[in-house]
Tab-separated table of C-alpha atoms in Angstrom:
chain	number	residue	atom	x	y	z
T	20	UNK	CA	0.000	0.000	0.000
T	21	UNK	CA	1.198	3.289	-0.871
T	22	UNK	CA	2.379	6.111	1.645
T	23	UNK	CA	-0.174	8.602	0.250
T	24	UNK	CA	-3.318	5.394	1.071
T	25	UNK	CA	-1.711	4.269	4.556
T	26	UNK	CA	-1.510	8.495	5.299
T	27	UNK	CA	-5.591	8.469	3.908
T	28	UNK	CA	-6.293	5.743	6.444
T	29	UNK	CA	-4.641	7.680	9.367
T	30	UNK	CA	-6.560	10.859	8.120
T	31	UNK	CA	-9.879	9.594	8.185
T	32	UNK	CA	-9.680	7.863	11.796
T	33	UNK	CA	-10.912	4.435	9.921
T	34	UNK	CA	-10.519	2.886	13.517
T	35	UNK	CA	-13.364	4.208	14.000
T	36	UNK	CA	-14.995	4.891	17.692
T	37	UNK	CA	-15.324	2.291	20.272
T	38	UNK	CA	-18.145	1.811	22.772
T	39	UNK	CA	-16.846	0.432	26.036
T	40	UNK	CA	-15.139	3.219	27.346
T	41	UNK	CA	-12.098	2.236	28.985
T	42	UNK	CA	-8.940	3.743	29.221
T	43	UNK	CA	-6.788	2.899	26.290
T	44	UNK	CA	-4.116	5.404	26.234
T	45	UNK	CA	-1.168	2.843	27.683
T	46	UNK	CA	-1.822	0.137	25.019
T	47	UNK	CA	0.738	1.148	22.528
T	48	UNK	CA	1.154	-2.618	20.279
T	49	UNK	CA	-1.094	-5.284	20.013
T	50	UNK	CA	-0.376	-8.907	18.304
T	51	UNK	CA	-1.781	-10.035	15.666
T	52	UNK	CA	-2.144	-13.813	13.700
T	53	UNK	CA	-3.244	-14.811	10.166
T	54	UNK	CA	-2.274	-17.221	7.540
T	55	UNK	CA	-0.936	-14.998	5.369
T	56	UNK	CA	2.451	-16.690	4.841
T	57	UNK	CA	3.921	-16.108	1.239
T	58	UNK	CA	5.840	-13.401	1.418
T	59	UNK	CA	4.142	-10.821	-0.677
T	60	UNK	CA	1.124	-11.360	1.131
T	61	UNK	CA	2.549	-11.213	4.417
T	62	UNK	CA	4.068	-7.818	3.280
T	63	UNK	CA	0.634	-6.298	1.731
T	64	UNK	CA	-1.206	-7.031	4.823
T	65	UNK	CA	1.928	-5.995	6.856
T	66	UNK	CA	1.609	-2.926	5.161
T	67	UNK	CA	-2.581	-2.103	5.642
T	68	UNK	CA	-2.325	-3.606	9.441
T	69	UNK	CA	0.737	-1.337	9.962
T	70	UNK	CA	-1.595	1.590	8.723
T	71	UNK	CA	-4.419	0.710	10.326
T	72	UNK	CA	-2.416	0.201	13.385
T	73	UNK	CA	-1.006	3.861	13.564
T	74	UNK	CA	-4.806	5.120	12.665
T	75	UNK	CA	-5.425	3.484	16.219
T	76	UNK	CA	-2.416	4.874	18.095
T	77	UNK	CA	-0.522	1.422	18.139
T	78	UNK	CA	1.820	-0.871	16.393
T	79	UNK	CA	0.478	-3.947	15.484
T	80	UNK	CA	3.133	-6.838	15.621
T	81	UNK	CA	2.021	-9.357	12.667
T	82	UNK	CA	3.003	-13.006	12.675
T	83	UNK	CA	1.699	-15.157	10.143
T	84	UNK	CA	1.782	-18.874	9.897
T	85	UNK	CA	1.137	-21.685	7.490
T	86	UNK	CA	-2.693	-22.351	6.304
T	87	UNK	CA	-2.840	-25.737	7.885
T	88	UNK	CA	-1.136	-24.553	10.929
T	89	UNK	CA	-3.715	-21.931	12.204
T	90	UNK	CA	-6.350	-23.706	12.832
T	91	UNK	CA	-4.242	-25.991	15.277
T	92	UNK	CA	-2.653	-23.138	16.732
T	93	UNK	CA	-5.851	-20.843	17.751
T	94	UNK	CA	-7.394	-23.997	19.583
T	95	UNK	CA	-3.687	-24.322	21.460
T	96	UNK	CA	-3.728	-20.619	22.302
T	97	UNK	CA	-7.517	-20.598	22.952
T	98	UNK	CA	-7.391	-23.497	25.664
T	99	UNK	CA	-4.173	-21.530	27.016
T	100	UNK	CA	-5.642	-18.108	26.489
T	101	UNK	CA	-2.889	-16.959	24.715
T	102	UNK	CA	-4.850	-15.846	21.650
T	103	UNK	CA	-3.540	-12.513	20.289
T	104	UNK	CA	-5.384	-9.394	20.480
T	105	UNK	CA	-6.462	-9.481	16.659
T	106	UNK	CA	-6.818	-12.674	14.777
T	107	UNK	CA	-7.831	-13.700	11.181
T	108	UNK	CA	-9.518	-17.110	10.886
T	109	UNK	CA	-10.878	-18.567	7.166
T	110	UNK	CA	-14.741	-17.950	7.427
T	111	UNK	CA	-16.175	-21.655	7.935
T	112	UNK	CA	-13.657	-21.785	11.174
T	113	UNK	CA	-15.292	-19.000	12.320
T	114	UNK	CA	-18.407	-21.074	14.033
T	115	UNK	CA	-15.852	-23.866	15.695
T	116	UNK	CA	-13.714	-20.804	17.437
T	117	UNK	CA	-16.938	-18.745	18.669
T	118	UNK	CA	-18.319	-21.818	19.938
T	119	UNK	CA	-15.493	-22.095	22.984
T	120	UNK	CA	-16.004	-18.635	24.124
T	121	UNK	CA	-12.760	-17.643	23.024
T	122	UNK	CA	-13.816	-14.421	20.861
T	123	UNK	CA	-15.891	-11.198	21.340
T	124	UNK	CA	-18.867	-9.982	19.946
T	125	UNK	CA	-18.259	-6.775	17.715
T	126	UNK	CA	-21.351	-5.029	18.123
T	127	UNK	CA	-20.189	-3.002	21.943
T	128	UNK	CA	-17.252	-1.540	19.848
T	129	UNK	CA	-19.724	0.597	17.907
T	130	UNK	CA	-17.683	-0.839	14.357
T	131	UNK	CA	-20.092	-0.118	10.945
T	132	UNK	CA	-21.180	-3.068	9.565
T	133	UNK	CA	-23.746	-1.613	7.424
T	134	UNK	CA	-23.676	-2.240	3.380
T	135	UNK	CA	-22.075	-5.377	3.627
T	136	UNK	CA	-23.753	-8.327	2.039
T	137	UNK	CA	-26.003	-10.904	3.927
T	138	UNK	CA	-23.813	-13.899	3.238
T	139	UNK	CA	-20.860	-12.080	4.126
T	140	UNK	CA	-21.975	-11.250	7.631
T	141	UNK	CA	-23.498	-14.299	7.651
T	142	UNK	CA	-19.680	-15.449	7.725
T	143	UNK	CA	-19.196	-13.683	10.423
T	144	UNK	CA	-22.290	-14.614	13.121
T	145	UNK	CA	-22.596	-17.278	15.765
T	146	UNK	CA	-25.820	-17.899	17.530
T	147	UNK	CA	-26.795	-14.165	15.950
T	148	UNK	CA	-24.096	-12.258	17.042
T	149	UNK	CA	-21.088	-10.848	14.605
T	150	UNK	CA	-17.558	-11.798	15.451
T	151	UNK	CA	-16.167	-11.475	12.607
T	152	UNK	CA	-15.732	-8.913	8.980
T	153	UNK	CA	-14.160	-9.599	6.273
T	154	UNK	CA	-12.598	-6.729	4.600
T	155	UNK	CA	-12.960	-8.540	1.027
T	156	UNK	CA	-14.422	-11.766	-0.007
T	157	UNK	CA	-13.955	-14.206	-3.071
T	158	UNK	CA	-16.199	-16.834	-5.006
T	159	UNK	CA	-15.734	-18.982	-8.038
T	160	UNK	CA	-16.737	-18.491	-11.340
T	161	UNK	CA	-16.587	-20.121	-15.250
T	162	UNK	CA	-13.531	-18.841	-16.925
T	163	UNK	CA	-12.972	-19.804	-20.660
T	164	UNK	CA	-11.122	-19.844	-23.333
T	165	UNK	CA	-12.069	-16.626	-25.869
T	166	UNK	CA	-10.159	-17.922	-28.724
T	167	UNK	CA	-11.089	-21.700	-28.738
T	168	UNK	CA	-14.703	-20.553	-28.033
T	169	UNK	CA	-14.618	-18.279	-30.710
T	170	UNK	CA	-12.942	-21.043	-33.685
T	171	UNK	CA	-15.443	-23.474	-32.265
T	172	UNK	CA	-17.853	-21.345	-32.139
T	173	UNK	CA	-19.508	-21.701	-29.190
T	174	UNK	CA	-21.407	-18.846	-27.314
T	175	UNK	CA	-20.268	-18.610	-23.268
T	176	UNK	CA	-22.253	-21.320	-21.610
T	177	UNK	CA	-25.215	-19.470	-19.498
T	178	UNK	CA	-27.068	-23.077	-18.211
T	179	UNK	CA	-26.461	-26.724	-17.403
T	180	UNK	CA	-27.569	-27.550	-21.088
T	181	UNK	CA	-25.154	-25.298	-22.532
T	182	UNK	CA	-22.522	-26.317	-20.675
T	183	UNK	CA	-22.846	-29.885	-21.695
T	184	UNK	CA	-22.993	-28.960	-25.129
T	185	UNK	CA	-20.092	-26.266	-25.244
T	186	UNK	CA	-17.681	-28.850	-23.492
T	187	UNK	CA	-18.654	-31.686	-25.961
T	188	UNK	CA	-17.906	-28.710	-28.687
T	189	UNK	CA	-14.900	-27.801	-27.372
T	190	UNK	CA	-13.227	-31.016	-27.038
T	191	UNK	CA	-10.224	-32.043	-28.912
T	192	UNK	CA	-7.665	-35.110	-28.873
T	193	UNK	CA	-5.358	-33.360	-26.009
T	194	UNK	CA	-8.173	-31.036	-24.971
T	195	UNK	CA	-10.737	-31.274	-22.761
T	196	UNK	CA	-13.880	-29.245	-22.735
T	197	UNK	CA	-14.325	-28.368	-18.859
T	198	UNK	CA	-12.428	-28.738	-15.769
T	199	UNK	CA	-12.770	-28.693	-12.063
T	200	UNK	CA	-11.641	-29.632	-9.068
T	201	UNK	CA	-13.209	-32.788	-7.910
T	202	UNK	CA	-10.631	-33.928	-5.184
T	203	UNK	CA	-11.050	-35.992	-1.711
T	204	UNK	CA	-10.786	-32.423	-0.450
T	205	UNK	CA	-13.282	-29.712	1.096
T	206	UNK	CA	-11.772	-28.199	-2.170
T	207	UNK	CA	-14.016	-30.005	-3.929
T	208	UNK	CA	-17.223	-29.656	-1.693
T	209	UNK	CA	-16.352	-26.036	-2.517
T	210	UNK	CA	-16.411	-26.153	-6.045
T	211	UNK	CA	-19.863	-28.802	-6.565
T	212	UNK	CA	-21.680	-26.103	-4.064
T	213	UNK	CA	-22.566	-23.666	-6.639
T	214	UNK	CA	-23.974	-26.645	-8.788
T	215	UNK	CA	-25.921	-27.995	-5.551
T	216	UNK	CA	-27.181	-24.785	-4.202
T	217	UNK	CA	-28.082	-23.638	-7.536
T	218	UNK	CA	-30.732	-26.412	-8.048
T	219	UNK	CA	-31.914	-26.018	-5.040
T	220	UNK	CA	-30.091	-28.412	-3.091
T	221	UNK	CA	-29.062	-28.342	0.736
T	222	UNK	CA	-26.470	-29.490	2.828
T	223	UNK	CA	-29.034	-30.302	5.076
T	224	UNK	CA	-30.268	-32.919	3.447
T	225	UNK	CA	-28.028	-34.490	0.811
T	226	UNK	CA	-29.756	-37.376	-0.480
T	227	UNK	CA	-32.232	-35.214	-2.743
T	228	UNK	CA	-33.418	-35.532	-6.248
T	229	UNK	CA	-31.425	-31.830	-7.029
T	230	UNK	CA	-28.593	-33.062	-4.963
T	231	UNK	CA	-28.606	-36.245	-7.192
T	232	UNK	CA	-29.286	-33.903	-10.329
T	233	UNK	CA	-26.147	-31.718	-9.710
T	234	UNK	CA	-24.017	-34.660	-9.368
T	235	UNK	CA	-25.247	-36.251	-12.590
T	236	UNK	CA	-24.156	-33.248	-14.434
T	237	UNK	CA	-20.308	-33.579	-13.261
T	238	UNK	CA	-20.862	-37.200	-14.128
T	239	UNK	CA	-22.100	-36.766	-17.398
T	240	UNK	CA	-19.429	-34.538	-18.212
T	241	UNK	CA	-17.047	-36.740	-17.358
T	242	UNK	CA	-18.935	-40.066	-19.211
T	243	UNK	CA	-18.997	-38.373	-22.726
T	244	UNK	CA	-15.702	-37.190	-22.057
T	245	UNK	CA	-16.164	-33.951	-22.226
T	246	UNK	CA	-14.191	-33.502	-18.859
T	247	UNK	CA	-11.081	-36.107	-17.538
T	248	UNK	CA	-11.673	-38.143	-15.100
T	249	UNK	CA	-8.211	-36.671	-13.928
T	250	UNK	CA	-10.460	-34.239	-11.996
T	251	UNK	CA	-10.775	-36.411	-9.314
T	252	UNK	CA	-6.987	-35.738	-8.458
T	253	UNK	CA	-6.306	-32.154	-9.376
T	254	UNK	CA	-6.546	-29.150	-6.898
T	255	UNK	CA	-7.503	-25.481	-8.011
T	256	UNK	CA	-4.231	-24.996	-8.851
T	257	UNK	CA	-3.726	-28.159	-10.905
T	258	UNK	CA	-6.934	-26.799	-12.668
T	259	UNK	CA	-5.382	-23.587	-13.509
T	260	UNK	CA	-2.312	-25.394	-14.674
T	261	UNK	CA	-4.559	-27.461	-17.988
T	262	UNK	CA	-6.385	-23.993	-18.656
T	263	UNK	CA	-3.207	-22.195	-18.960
T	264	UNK	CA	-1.983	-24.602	-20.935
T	265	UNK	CA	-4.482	-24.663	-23.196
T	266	UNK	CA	-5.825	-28.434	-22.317
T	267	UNK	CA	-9.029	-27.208	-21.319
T	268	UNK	CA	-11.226	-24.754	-22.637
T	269	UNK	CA	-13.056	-24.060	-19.936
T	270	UNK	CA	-12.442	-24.121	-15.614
T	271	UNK	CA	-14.358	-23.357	-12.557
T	272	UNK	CA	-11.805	-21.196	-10.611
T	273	UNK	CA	-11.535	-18.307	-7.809
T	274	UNK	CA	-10.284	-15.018	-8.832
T	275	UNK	CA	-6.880	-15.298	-7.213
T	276	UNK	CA	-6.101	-16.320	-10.530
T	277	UNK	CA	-5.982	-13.810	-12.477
T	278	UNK	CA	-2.824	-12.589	-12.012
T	279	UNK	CA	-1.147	-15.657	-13.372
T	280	UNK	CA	-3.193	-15.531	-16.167
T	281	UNK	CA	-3.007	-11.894	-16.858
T	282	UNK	CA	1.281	-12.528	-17.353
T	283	UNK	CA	0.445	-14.506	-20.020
T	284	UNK	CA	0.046	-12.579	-23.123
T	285	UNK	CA	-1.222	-15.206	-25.963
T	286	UNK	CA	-3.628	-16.393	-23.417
T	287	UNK	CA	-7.057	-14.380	-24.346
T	288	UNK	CA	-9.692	-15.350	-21.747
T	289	UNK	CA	-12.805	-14.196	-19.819
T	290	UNK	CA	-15.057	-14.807	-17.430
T	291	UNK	CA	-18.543	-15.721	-16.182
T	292	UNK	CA	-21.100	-16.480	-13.272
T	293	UNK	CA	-21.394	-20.133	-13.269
T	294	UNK	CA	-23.838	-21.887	-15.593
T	295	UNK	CA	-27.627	-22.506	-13.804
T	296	UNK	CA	-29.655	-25.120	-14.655
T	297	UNK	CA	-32.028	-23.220	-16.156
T	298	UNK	CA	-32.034	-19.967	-17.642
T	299	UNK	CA	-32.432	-16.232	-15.866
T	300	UNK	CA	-31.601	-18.451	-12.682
T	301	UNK	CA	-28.917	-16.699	-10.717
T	302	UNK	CA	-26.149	-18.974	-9.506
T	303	UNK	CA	-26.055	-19.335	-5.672
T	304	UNK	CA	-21.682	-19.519	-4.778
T	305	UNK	CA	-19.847	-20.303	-1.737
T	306	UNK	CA	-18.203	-17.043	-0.102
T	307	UNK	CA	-14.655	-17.707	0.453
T	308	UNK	CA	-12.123	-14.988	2.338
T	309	UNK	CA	-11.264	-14.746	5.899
T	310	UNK	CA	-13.171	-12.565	8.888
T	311	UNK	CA	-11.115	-10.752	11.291
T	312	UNK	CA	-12.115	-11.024	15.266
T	313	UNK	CA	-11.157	-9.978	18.427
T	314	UNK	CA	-10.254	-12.801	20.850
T	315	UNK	CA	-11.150	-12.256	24.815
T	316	UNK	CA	-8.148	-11.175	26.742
T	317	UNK	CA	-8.358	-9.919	30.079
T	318	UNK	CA	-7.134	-6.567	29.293
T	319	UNK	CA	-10.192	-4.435	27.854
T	320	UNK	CA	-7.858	-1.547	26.418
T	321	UNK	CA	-6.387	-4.066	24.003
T	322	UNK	CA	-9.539	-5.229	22.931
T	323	UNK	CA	-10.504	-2.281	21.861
T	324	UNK	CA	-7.614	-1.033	20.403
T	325	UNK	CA	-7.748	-4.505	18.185
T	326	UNK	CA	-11.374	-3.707	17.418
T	327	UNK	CA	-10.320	-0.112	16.303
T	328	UNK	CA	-7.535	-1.413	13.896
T	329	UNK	CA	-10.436	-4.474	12.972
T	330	UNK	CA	-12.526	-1.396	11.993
T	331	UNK	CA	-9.947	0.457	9.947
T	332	UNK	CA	-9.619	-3.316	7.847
T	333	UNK	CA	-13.083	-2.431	7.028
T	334	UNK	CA	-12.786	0.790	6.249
T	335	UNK	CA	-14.124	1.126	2.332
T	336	UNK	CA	-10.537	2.813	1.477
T	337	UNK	CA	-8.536	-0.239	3.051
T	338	UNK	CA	-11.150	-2.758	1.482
T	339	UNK	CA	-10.693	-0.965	-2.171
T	340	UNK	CA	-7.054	-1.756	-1.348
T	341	UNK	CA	-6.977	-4.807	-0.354
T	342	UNK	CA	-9.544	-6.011	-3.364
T	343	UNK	CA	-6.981	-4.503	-6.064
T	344	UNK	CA	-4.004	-6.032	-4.599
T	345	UNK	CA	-5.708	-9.960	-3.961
T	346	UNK	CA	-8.161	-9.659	-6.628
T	347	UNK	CA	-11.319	-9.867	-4.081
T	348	UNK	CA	-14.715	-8.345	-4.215
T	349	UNK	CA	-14.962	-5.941	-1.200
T	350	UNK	CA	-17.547	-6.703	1.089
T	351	UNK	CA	-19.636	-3.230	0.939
T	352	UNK	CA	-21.952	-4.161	-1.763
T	353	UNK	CA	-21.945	-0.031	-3.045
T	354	UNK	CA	-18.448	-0.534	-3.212
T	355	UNK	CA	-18.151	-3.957	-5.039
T	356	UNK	CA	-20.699	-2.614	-7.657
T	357	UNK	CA	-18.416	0.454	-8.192
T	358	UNK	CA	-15.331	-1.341	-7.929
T	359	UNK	CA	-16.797	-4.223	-10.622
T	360	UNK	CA	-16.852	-1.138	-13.381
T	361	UNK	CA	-13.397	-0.296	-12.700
T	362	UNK	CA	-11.628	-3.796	-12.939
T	363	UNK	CA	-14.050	-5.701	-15.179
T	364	UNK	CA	-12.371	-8.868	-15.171
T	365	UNK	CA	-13.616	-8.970	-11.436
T	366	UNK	CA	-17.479	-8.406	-12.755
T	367	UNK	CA	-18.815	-11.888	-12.636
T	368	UNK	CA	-17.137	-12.921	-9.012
T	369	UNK	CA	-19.110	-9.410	-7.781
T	370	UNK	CA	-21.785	-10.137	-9.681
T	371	UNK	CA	-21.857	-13.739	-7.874
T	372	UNK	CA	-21.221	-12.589	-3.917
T	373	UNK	CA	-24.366	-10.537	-3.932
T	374	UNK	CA	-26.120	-14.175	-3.526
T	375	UNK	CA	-23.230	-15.960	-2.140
T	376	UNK	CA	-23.586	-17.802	1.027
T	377	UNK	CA	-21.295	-18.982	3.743
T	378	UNK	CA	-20.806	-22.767	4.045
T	379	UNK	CA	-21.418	-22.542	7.560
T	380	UNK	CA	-24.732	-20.729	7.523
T	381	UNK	CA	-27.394	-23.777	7.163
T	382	UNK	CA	-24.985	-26.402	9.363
T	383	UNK	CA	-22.672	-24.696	11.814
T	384	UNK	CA	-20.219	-26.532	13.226
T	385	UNK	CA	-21.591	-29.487	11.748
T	386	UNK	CA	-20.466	-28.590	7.902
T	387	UNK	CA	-17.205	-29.988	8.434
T	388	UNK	CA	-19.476	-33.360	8.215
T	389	UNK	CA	-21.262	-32.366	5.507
T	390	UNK	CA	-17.956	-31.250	3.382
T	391	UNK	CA	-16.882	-34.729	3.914
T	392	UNK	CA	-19.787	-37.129	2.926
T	393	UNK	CA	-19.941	-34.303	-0.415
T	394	UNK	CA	-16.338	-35.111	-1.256
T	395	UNK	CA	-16.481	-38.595	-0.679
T	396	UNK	CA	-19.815	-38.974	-3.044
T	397	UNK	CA	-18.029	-37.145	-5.759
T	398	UNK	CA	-15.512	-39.132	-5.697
T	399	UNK	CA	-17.244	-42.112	-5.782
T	400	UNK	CA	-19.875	-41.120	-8.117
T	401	UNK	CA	-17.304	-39.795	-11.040
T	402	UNK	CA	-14.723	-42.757	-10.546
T	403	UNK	CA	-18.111	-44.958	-11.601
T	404	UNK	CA	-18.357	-47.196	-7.995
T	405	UNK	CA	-21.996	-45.819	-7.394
T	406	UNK	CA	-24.704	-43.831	-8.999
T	407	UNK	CA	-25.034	-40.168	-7.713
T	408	UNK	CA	-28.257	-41.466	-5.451
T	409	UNK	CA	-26.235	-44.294	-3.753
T	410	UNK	CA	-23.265	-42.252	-3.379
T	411	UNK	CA	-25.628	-38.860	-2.041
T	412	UNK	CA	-27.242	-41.630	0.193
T	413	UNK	CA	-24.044	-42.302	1.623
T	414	UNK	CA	-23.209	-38.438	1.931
T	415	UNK	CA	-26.031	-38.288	4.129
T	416	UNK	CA	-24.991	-40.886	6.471
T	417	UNK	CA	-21.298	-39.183	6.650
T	418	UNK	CA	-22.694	-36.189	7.375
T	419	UNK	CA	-25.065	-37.134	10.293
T	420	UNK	CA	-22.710	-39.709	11.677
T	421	UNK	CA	-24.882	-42.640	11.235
């Protein structure tokens, strides 16, 4: 972040005010955690924390660990009560760490939440209160192909139909038509939700006819070869990899993308909201990002202080930051919409959040469960062991622990 945005941030007090009252004047750091470990991440949000941080009167002291490791680390430091003062967690943790009493509600601190979508502070709620806001969110999306749409062509798939019938069009000896990630991974859960939730299916209830339906389309696409059955191995990233390289025409992928595709030149691409199964429908995506809370402590002045610098992270000028440097949607919708028109490759994922839901909001604690018997019926389903009922029927068992 630049000296002239962090100076902006300062300016306009984005700590905003905090409503408990206590004396904060000796506080002068706090801690903070996330998982923000590459190093040019670690730096960017070093940078905005830093900011934020001086808008608050402190320094914030940022350590960042591993993706895998945080989770296993908060529960540590929550049993211990060594939690920092400020802490990031991925929004589906957000329910398991609320639930042992380790974080504060946000709502004394007097911090805005208004304008912010309902699946984003969705995210952010346990048993109706907010802990947690995240300054920018992400979703998934279709990207394609322009050029091999274009030779072929093949107008951008808009429904289930379509799809089927641009991925049989598109396919070539040493191409594949569509991609996604279909792995033994909550990954994967991630990536079949939009096809679930579209049809009106429910994590609630798994074995369902639109469940079932969803499933058959990944199947189908995969039977007629339209998609390889590879797909129950690769990640997001091995996804990326067979766009870029022009063995698929088409992918479901996150925005973080795009900056490896935009250093390819030859590579001429765009993107869409996920195909519905039937037309005008709007497609119903998971919300990915991480929420920001403040843990309990027993010291009251650093709580708030850690709220104020929480509040500054939300601050519209440190969310329009954030979203051009990660290529995320920022969580006001009035901003998204506004920011949408001014990097239009981001237009479909904004377009997407405003329905977007949080994985957590139907199940809790208990999607963990759910993400598991999803996962495991994709798998089984696309390698061919069991039809998409029998395998959903088996999802349901996983994810009520029968």
């Amino acid at each position: 972040m630049s000296g002239t945005i962090a100076l902006a941030l300062a300016v306009t007090g984005c700590g905003g005010g905090t409503g408990t009252g206590s004396d904060t004047g000796k506080v002068t750091s706090i801690t903070a955690l996330d998982y923000y470990s590459d190093e040019a991440e670690h730096s960017q949000w070093g940078e905005i924390l830093s900011a934020c941080g001086r808008s608050a009167g402190v320094k914030v002291e940022q350590t960042s660990v591993p993706p895998a490791s945080l989770m296993p680390k908060i529960l540590q430091q929550a049993s211990s009560r060594t939690l920092p003062d400020l802490l990031m967690v991925d929004n589906p943790d957000l329910q398991q760490i609320a639930q042992t009493g380790a974080l504060t509600p946000l709502d004394p601190y007097g911090i805005d939440s208004s304008g912010f979508a309902k699946g984003i502070l969705s995210a952010g709620t346990y048993k109706g209160k907010v802990y947690g806001l995240a300054p920018d969110v992400s979703t998934v999306a279709l990207f394609y192909n322009k050029d091999m749409l274009a030779k072929a062509g093949v107008a951008v798939p808009r429904t289930w139909d379509e799809l089927k019938a641009a991925a049989a069009e598109l396919t070539r000896p040493g191409r594949y038509g569509m991609a996604v990630d279909a792995n033994a991974t909550f990954e994967g859960s991630w990536q079949f939700l939009p096809f679930l939730w579209s049809n009106g299916g429910d994590e609630k209830r798994l074995d369902t006819p639109q469940a079932a339906q969803a499933l058959q389309l990944w199947v189908d696409l995969v039977k007629s070869g339209s998609m390889s059955k590879s797909v129950l191995n690769w990640t997001q990233a091995d996804v990326h990899d067979q766009f870029a390289a022009g063995k698929t025409a088409m992918m479901i992928n996150g925005p973080w993308r795009i900056p490896a595709l935009n250093k390819d030149k030859n590579l001429h691409w765009g993107v869409a909201p996920i195909p519905v199964p039937r037309a005008a429908q709007t497609p119903i995506t998971p919300l990915g990002g991480e929420v920001w809370t403040v843990p309990r402590s027993a010291s009251k002045a650093r709580q708030e202080k850690a709220a104020q610098v929480l509040a500054c992270l939300n601050h519209s000028s440190s969310m329009l930051t954030l979203a051009k440097q990660h290529f995320t949607v920022p969580s006001r919708s009035a901003l998204a919409s506004r920011y949408a028109e001014q990097v239009p490759s981001m237009a479909a994922f904004v377009k997407s959040v405003e329905a977007a839901r949080s994985r957590t909001s139907q199940l809790g604690v208990k999607w963990p469960k759910a993400a598991t018997g999803i996962y495991t019926a994709i798998q089984s389903a696309l390698a061919g062991e069991q039809t998409p009922e029998e395998a959903l029927r088996h999802a349901q068992r996983i994810a009520t622990g029968d």
